[in-house]
Amino acid sequence: MTVPGNALRNLFRGIQRLSKDARKPPAHVPRIIPRAEHAISRKSISSAALRVLYRLHEAGFAAFLVGGAVRDLLLGGHPKDFDIATDATPEQVKHLFRNCRLIGRRFRLAHVVFGPEIIEVATFRGHGADGDREIVDGRITRDNIWGSLEEDALRRDFRVNALYYNIADFSVRDDVGGMQDLQDRVLRLIGDPEQRYREDPVRMLRAVRLAAKLDFRIDDAAAAPFAALGPLLGDAPSARLFDESLKLFLAGHGLQSFRLLDHYGLLEHLYPVTARALARDHDGGLRALIEQALANTDARVAEDKSVTPAFLFAVLLWGEARAQAEARIAAGDEPTLAWQHAAARVVAEQSDRVAIPRRFGTVMEEIWALQPRFAQRARKRVFRLMSHPRFRAAYDFLLLRAAESSELAELGAWWTAAQTQPPEQLAAALDSGNLPVDAEAAPARKRRRRSRRKKPADAAG
Ligand code: ATP
Ligand code: MG
């Protein structure tokens, strides 16, 4: 029997195609986890997000809950925001909702507003990596190329962040292996780590932040480029690094974020001023102060109390500011002036990396400037200091400094005692020089370092 040549060729090409498909990475085969096999219940999705999902679905569009919300729900947590992805364009989304506004130029998004809650609706995006943007009439249009769900998943950073909850049948779609990583409690990047960090260096900080928040491990391949690529953080916009700093340090997992940043050598690229002071901190006093402050902040967040970036910066920049002020004073500068100059220089240097908004910088400098005034314990001065709007924050800072010396620990205990007295009694005690101070409230240096204070760390004053 003879077989025509072109039939053979076609057969051969068919086999070639098949074997090519077999070599495709498994990441491209989506896994659908039906409702019965995962733990996401509609009860734990905000009603606003559900309304948006249903409306999109009823209008014939694909509608998925995405990102951190799906990840956190699968882990049994309570997401703080619910993001949605769809194949509807922003304009089509706007047509469906009266309470909708379109935002962003580079990343055009729809915000559907329900009172205080904003549901972000993003159209699936196609390949438009940072490296090949297109600029038309001065506007970056390249990042607004719409794509398929699969492309949208591949643009995300970590595999655990690329899970999609489908409102059509309540299933979870996993294109990249995110379910496996949730199970293994590990953060793996989608794609080549080095390339993904070059596209966006802030992803290195997101790795640390999510590892701290979720108590996950960072996969070796995802952590390996940190040492070489950490310096790229210097090119990231300082306003974005400020936002990211707040998420790292003021979202309830600040202590762990700090330890991981330090462990991976990223602290020096985000807070060079802090890293430099820590390098000189041979007795561990500064580290103890920072860690205690972050532990207090985490405890406050857990109790739903307010926290302020001003106190955070006062803590992070303290070591270097104090060193510079002391050097100036030793050289003969007047102390108040020496502190002002040192503070200004430290803030200027750090702002180059992380933008410190003026309003926080001012409060931070006030917290520092009040420190020497705690040593003055004449009646008039005590009352004047107590009525200062930053007294509370400055006092909390003084308590943190108890690790610096036993004099400061005693001073802290004295001010703690002073605040427990009614004003007339305090006035009498100050006049007679007889303020009863609880010795237990002035713990020795070692105890202070280990113990977790219940005192608020960062009252805004
Ligand atoms: P959080 O719980 O802190 O909100 P998150 O993962 O939801 O964590 P968001 O900043 O809200 O973080 O981002 C939402 C989703 O957008 C992420 O889950 C991820 O899929 C995607 N994403 C955010 N930032 C990036 C980035 N820099 N690169 C790629 N994808 C990103
Ligand atoms: Mg989120």
PDB file of N, CA, C and O and ligand atoms in Angstrom, residues 67-68 71-72 80-81 83 155-157 161 200 203 206 209-210 213 240 247, ligand 1:
ATOM      1  N   GLY A  67      -7.570  37.914  43.648  1.00  0.00           N
ATOM      2  CA  GLY A  67      -6.478  38.475  44.450  1.00  0.00           C
ATOM      3  C   GLY A  67      -6.502  38.065  45.909  1.00  0.00           C
ATOM      4  O   GLY A  67      -6.868  36.938  46.264  1.00  0.00           O
ATOM      5  N   GLY A  68      -6.112  39.026  46.756  1.00  0.00           N
ATOM      6  CA  GLY A  68      -5.947  38.753  48.179  1.00  0.00           C
ATOM      7  C   GLY A  68      -7.212  38.247  48.848  1.00  0.00           C
ATOM      8  O   GLY A  68      -7.146  37.465  49.800  1.00  0.00           O
ATOM      9  N   ARG A  71      -7.502  34.468  48.277  1.00  0.00           N
ATOM     10  CA  ARG A  71      -6.420  33.863  49.063  1.00  0.00           C
ATOM     11  C   ARG A  71      -6.782  33.838  50.553  1.00  0.00           C
ATOM     12  O   ARG A  71      -6.716  32.797  51.210  1.00  0.00           O
ATOM     13  N   ASP A  72      -7.191  34.997  51.080  1.00  0.00           N
ATOM     14  CA  ASP A  72      -7.476  35.091  52.513  1.00  0.00           C
ATOM     15  C   ASP A  72      -8.707  34.268  52.901  1.00  0.00           C
ATOM     16  O   ASP A  72      -8.737  33.662  53.966  1.00  0.00           O
ATOM     17  N   LYS A  80      -9.685  42.442  53.816  1.00  0.00           N
ATOM     18  CA  LYS A  80     -10.066  43.821  54.111  1.00  0.00           C
ATOM     19  C   LYS A  80     -10.659  44.507  52.873  1.00  0.00           C
ATOM     20  O   LYS A  80     -11.345  45.497  52.987  1.00  0.00           O
ATOM     21  N   ASP A  81     -10.384  43.963  51.708  1.00  0.00           N
ATOM     22  CA  ASP A  81     -11.066  44.485  50.524  1.00  0.00           C
ATOM     23  C   ASP A  81     -11.344  43.351  49.535  1.00  0.00           C
ATOM     24  O   ASP A  81     -10.683  42.315  49.551  1.00  0.00           O
ATOM     25  N   ASP A  83     -11.693  42.548  45.622  1.00  0.00           N
ATOM     26  CA  ASP A  83     -11.469  42.996  44.251  1.00  0.00           C
ATOM     27  C   ASP A  83     -12.114  42.020  43.277  1.00  0.00           C
ATOM     28  O   ASP A  83     -12.155  40.808  43.511  1.00  0.00           O
ATOM     29  N   ARG A 155      -0.239  37.757  34.849  1.00  0.00           N
ATOM     30  CA  ARG A 155       0.323  39.075  35.154  1.00  0.00           C
ATOM     31  C   ARG A 155       0.439  39.306  36.664  1.00  0.00           C
ATOM     32  O   ARG A 155       1.075  40.260  37.098  1.00  0.00           O
ATOM     33  N   ARG A 156      -0.224  38.483  37.442  1.00  0.00           N
ATOM     34  CA  ARG A 156      -0.210  38.687  38.898  1.00  0.00           C
ATOM     35  C   ARG A 156       1.137  38.273  39.470  1.00  0.00           C
ATOM     36  O   ARG A 156       1.952  37.668  38.781  1.00  0.00           O
ATOM     37  N   ASP A 157       1.381  38.632  40.732  1.00  0.00           N
ATOM     38  CA  ASP A 157       2.728  38.401  41.264  1.00  0.00           C
ATOM     39  C   ASP A 157       2.922  36.975  41.790  1.00  0.00           C
ATOM     40  O   ASP A 157       3.706  36.207  41.241  1.00  0.00           O
ATOM     41  N   ASN A 161      -1.870  34.552  44.744  1.00  0.00           N
ATOM     42  CA  ASN A 161      -2.663  35.753  44.450  1.00  0.00           C
ATOM     43  C   ASN A 161      -3.375  35.657  43.105  1.00  0.00           C
ATOM     44  O   ASN A 161      -3.927  36.637  42.623  1.00  0.00           O
ATOM     45  N   ASP A 200       8.980  45.080  38.350  1.00  0.00           N
ATOM     46  CA  ASP A 200       8.434  45.840  39.470  1.00  0.00           C
ATOM     47  C   ASP A 200       9.140  45.416  40.766  1.00  0.00           C
ATOM     48  O   ASP A 200       8.792  44.418  41.389  1.00  0.00           O
ATOM     49  N   ARG A 203       7.656  44.216  44.195  1.00  0.00           N
ATOM     50  CA  ARG A 203       7.224  42.831  44.435  1.00  0.00           C
ATOM     51  C   ARG A 203       8.101  42.156  45.497  1.00  0.00           C
ATOM     52  O   ARG A 203       7.649  41.251  46.181  1.00  0.00           O
ATOM     53  N   ARG A 206       6.494  43.092  48.605  1.00  0.00           N
ATOM     54  CA  ARG A 206       5.220  42.375  48.726  1.00  0.00           C
ATOM     55  C   ARG A 206       5.461  40.941  49.192  1.00  0.00           C
ATOM     56  O   ARG A 206       4.670  40.396  49.964  1.00  0.00           O
ATOM     57  N   ARG A 209       6.067  41.238  52.895  1.00  0.00           N
ATOM     58  CA  ARG A 209       4.840  41.634  53.588  1.00  0.00           C
ATOM     59  C   ARG A 209       3.860  40.465  53.671  1.00  0.00           C
ATOM     60  O   ARG A 209       3.281  40.196  54.733  1.00  0.00           O
ATOM     61  N   LEU A 210       3.682  39.751  52.564  1.00  0.00           N
ATOM     62  CA  LEU A 210       2.724  38.640  52.582  1.00  0.00           C
ATOM     63  C   LEU A 210       3.248  37.486  53.433  1.00  0.00           C
ATOM     64  O   LEU A 210       2.476  36.830  54.131  1.00  0.00           O
ATOM     65  N   LYS A 213       2.493  38.611  56.922  1.00  0.00           N
ATOM     66  CA  LYS A 213       1.060  38.647  57.199  1.00  0.00           C
ATOM     67  C   LYS A 213       0.459  37.245  57.296  1.00  0.00           C
ATOM     68  O   LYS A 213      -0.329  36.957  58.182  1.00  0.00           O
ATOM     69  N   ARG A 240       5.171  55.497  46.582  1.00  0.00           N
ATOM     70  CA  ARG A 240       4.709  54.111  46.604  1.00  0.00           C
ATOM     71  C   ARG A 240       5.380  53.353  47.755  1.00  0.00           C
ATOM     72  O   ARG A 240       4.755  52.520  48.409  1.00  0.00           O
ATOM     73  N   LYS A 247       1.820  49.430  54.941  1.00  0.00           N
ATOM     74  CA  LYS A 247       1.278  48.061  54.902  1.00  0.00           C
ATOM     75  C   LYS A 247       2.226  47.081  55.587  1.00  0.00           C
ATOM     76  O   LYS A 247       1.795  46.107  56.182  1.00  0.00           O
TER      77      LYS A 247
HETATM   78  P1  ATP B   1      -3.648  42.580  50.861  1.00  0.00           P
HETATM   79  O1  ATP B   1      -4.257  41.514  51.677  1.00  0.00           O
HETATM   80  O2  ATP B   1      -2.557  43.277  51.574  1.00  0.00           O
HETATM   81  O3  ATP B   1      -4.632  43.504  50.221  1.00  0.00           O
HETATM   82  P2  ATP B   1      -3.318  41.700  48.168  1.00  0.00           P
HETATM   83  O4  ATP B   1      -2.613  40.515  47.586  1.00  0.00           O
HETATM   84  O5  ATP B   1      -4.791  41.754  47.999  1.00  0.00           O
HETATM   85  O6  ATP B   1      -2.891  41.792  49.684  1.00  0.00           O
HETATM   86  P3  ATP B   1      -3.320  44.177  46.745  1.00  0.00           P
HETATM   87  O7  ATP B   1      -2.298  45.241  46.706  1.00  0.00           O
HETATM   88  O8  ATP B   1      -4.669  44.471  47.280  1.00  0.00           O
HETATM   89  O9  ATP B   1      -2.657  42.978  47.558  1.00  0.00           O
HETATM   90  O10 ATP B   1      -3.432  43.604  45.261  1.00  0.00           O
HETATM   91  C1  ATP B   1      -4.510  42.794  44.819  1.00  0.00           C
HETATM   92  C2  ATP B   1      -4.012  41.774  43.789  1.00  0.00           C
HETATM   93  O11 ATP B   1      -3.437  42.433  42.662  1.00  0.00           O
HETATM   94  C3  ATP B   1      -2.901  40.867  44.303  1.00  0.00           C
HETATM   95  O12 ATP B   1      -3.420  39.760  45.002  1.00  0.00           O
HETATM   96  C4  ATP B   1      -2.212  40.464  43.018  1.00  0.00           C
HETATM   97  O13 ATP B   1      -2.918  39.459  42.348  1.00  0.00           O
HETATM   98  C5  ATP B   1      -2.292  41.722  42.196  1.00  0.00           C
HETATM   99  N1  ATP B   1      -1.107  42.587  42.394  1.00  0.00           N
HETATM  100  C6  ATP B   1      -0.963  43.607  43.283  1.00  0.00           C
HETATM  101  N2  ATP B   1       0.226  44.180  43.189  1.00  0.00           N
HETATM  102  C7  ATP B   1       0.888  43.549  42.192  1.00  0.00           C
HETATM  103  C8  ATP B   1       2.170  43.685  41.588  1.00  0.00           C
HETATM  104  N3  ATP B   1       3.030  44.608  42.019  1.00  0.00           N
HETATM  105  N4  ATP B   1       2.480  42.851  40.585  1.00  0.00           N
HETATM  106  C9  ATP B   1       1.618  41.914  40.135  1.00  0.00           C
HETATM  107  N5  ATP B   1       0.405  41.724  40.658  1.00  0.00           N
HETATM  108  C10 ATP B   1       0.025  42.527  41.667  1.00  0.00           C
END
